[in-house]
Coordinates of C-alpha atoms in Angstrom, one line a residue:
X16 CA 136.5 76.1 -99.8
X17 CA 133.3 75.4 -99.1
X18 CA 131.0 73.4 -97.0
X19 CA 127.2 72.6 -96.3
X20 CA 125.4 73.5 -93.2
X21 CA 121.7 72.5 -92.4
X22 CA 119.8 74.7 -90.6
X23 CA 116.7 73.0 -89.0
X24 CA 115.4 76.3 -86.9
X25 CA 116.1 80.1 -86.3
X26 CA 118.0 79.2 -83.9
X27 CA 120.5 77.5 -86.1
X28 CA 120.5 80.6 -88.5
X29 CA 121.4 83.0 -85.4
X30 CA 123.5 80.0 -84.0
X31 CA 125.5 80.6 -87.9
X32 CA 125.1 84.4 -87.8
X33 CA 127.0 84.2 -84.0
X34 CA 129.8 82.0 -85.3
X35 CA 130.7 84.2 -88.5
X36 CA 130.3 87.4 -86.2
X37 CA 133.2 86.0 -84.4
X38 CA 135.0 86.5 -87.6
X39 CA 134.1 90.0 -89.2
X40 CA 136.8 92.4 -89.8
X41 CA 136.4 95.8 -91.3
X42 CA 136.2 95.6 -95.3
X43 CA 134.7 92.4 -95.4
X44 CA 132.0 91.3 -97.8
X45 CA 129.4 88.6 -97.7
X46 CA 127.4 87.8 -100.6
X47 CA 123.6 86.3 -99.8
X48 CA 122.1 84.3 -102.4
X49 CA 119.0 81.9 -102.1
X50 CA 114.9 82.4 -103.2
X51 CA 112.8 84.8 -101.5
X52 CA 112.1 83.9 -97.9
X53 CA 114.6 81.9 -97.4
X54 CA 116.3 83.5 -94.5
X55 CA 118.8 86.0 -96.1
X56 CA 117.5 88.8 -94.3
X57 CA 117.1 86.8 -91.0
X58 CA 120.6 86.0 -91.0
X59 CA 121.5 89.6 -91.4
X60 CA 119.4 90.9 -88.8
X61 CA 120.9 88.6 -86.6
X62 CA 124.8 88.9 -87.8
X63 CA 123.6 92.5 -87.0
X64 CA 122.7 92.1 -83.5
X65 CA 126.0 90.3 -83.2
X66 CA 128.0 92.9 -84.1
X67 CA 126.2 95.5 -82.3
X68 CA 124.0 96.8 -84.4
X69 CA 120.8 98.2 -82.1
X70 CA 118.5 99.6 -84.9
X71 CA 116.3 97.6 -86.2
X72 CA 117.1 95.6 -89.4
X73 CA 114.6 95.3 -92.3
X74 CA 115.4 94.4 -96.1
X75 CA 116.6 97.5 -98.2
X76 CA 114.5 95.6 -101.2
X77 CA 113.3 99.2 -102.2
X78 CA 115.9 101.7 -101.1
X79 CA 118.7 99.1 -102.0
X80 CA 121.3 100.3 -99.4
X81 CA 120.6 100.9 -95.6
X82 CA 123.7 101.5 -93.0
X83 CA 124.0 100.7 -89.4
X84 CA 125.9 101.7 -86.7
X85 CA 127.2 98.8 -84.5
X86 CA 131.2 97.9 -83.4
X87 CA 131.5 98.0 -87.1
X88 CA 129.5 100.1 -89.7
X89 CA 127.1 97.7 -91.6
X90 CA 126.1 98.0 -95.1
X91 CA 123.2 96.0 -96.0
X92 CA 122.3 95.8 -99.6
X93 CA 119.4 94.1 -101.5
X94 CA 120.7 94.3 -105.2
X95 CA 117.6 92.2 -106.7
X96 CA 116.3 95.3 -108.6
X97 CA 120.0 95.8 -109.9
X98 CA 120.6 93.0 -112.2
X99 CA 122.8 94.4 -114.8
X100 CA 122.5 97.7 -113.7
X101 CA 125.0 97.7 -110.8
X102 CA 127.3 100.3 -111.8
X103 CA 124.5 102.6 -112.3
X104 CA 124.4 102.8 -108.3
X105 CA 127.8 103.5 -107.5
X106 CA 128.3 100.9 -104.6
X107 CA 131.7 100.5 -104.6
X108 CA 132.1 103.0 -101.7
X109 CA 130.0 100.7 -99.6
X110 CA 131.1 97.2 -101.0
X111 CA 134.7 98.4 -100.8
X112 CA 134.1 100.6 -97.6
X113 CA 135.4 100.3 -93.9
X114 CA 132.1 98.5 -92.6
X115 CA 130.7 94.8 -93.5
X116 CA 129.0 94.9 -96.4
X117 CA 126.2 92.3 -96.7
X118 CA 124.6 92.0 -99.9
X119 CA 121.3 90.1 -100.4
X120 CA 121.1 88.7 -104.2
X121 CA 124.9 89.2 -104.6
X122 CA 125.0 87.3 -107.8
X123 CA 123.1 90.2 -110.0
X124 CA 126.0 92.4 -109.7
X125 CA 128.7 89.7 -110.0
X126 CA 130.9 91.7 -112.1
X127 CA 131.2 94.1 -109.2
X128 CA 132.5 91.7 -106.6
X129 CA 136.4 90.9 -105.9
X130 CA 137.5 87.3 -106.4
X131 CA 138.1 87.1 -102.2
X132 CA 134.5 86.9 -100.9
X133 CA 132.9 85.0 -98.7
X134 CA 129.1 83.6 -100.1
X135 CA 126.4 82.1 -97.9
X136 CA 123.4 80.1 -100.4
X137 CA 120.0 79.8 -99.1
X138 CA 118.1 77.1 -100.3
X139 CA 114.4 75.4 -98.9
X140 CA 114.4 72.2 -97.8
X141 CA 111.0 72.7 -96.5
X142 CA 109.1 75.5 -94.2
X143 CA 111.4 75.7 -91.2
X144 CA 114.9 73.8 -92.6
X145 CA 117.2 75.6 -94.7
X146 CA 120.4 74.3 -96.1
X147 CA 123.3 76.9 -96.6
X148 CA 126.3 76.4 -98.8
X149 CA 129.0 78.5 -97.8
X150 CA 132.1 79.3 -100.2
X151 CA 135.0 81.4 -99.1
X152 CA 138.2 82.1 -101.2
X153 CA 141.4 83.6 -100.6
X154 CA 141.1 85.1 -97.4
X155 CA 138.0 84.1 -96.5
X156 CA 138.9 80.1 -96.7
X157 CA 140.1 80.2 -93.3
X158 CA 137.0 81.7 -92.3
X159 CA 134.9 79.1 -93.6
X160 CA 136.9 76.3 -92.3
X161 CA 136.6 77.9 -88.4
X162 CA 132.8 78.0 -89.4
X163 CA 132.9 74.5 -90.3
X164 CA 135.0 73.4 -87.0
X165 CA 132.8 75.7 -84.7
X166 CA 129.4 74.7 -86.5
X167 CA 130.1 71.3 -86.0
X168 CA 130.6 71.2 -82.3

């Protein structure tokens, strides 16, 4: 299942993260894609806050992976620099770990990811507005359905 949501502001991005946070579970995999500056890290910051992470979250662009403690462990990955070489970094323990894996630029390590995943693709509309395509496969389809119902209310 997939849905499109328009984010007209930072508050809308926060609302989306808050709604998704209500459905997270250990071992959840969230793939993010979109151009630089489209909102991937901002969304992840809001999601982290909602799952109890109190540390300051910033992009792991140069470290590839940062872990945070909250109600769930959060594995925040930015795999932009790993296109085609993801296996060299042995990320499986985090992608398939007991925490929540949030993977920016997930398309670069597609071969490492399971079929069951929720993906959010951020697209610029203008300086403030983003369109987000949310796709859920397998066990994530029901979550996307719930997001659709909740976001529109």
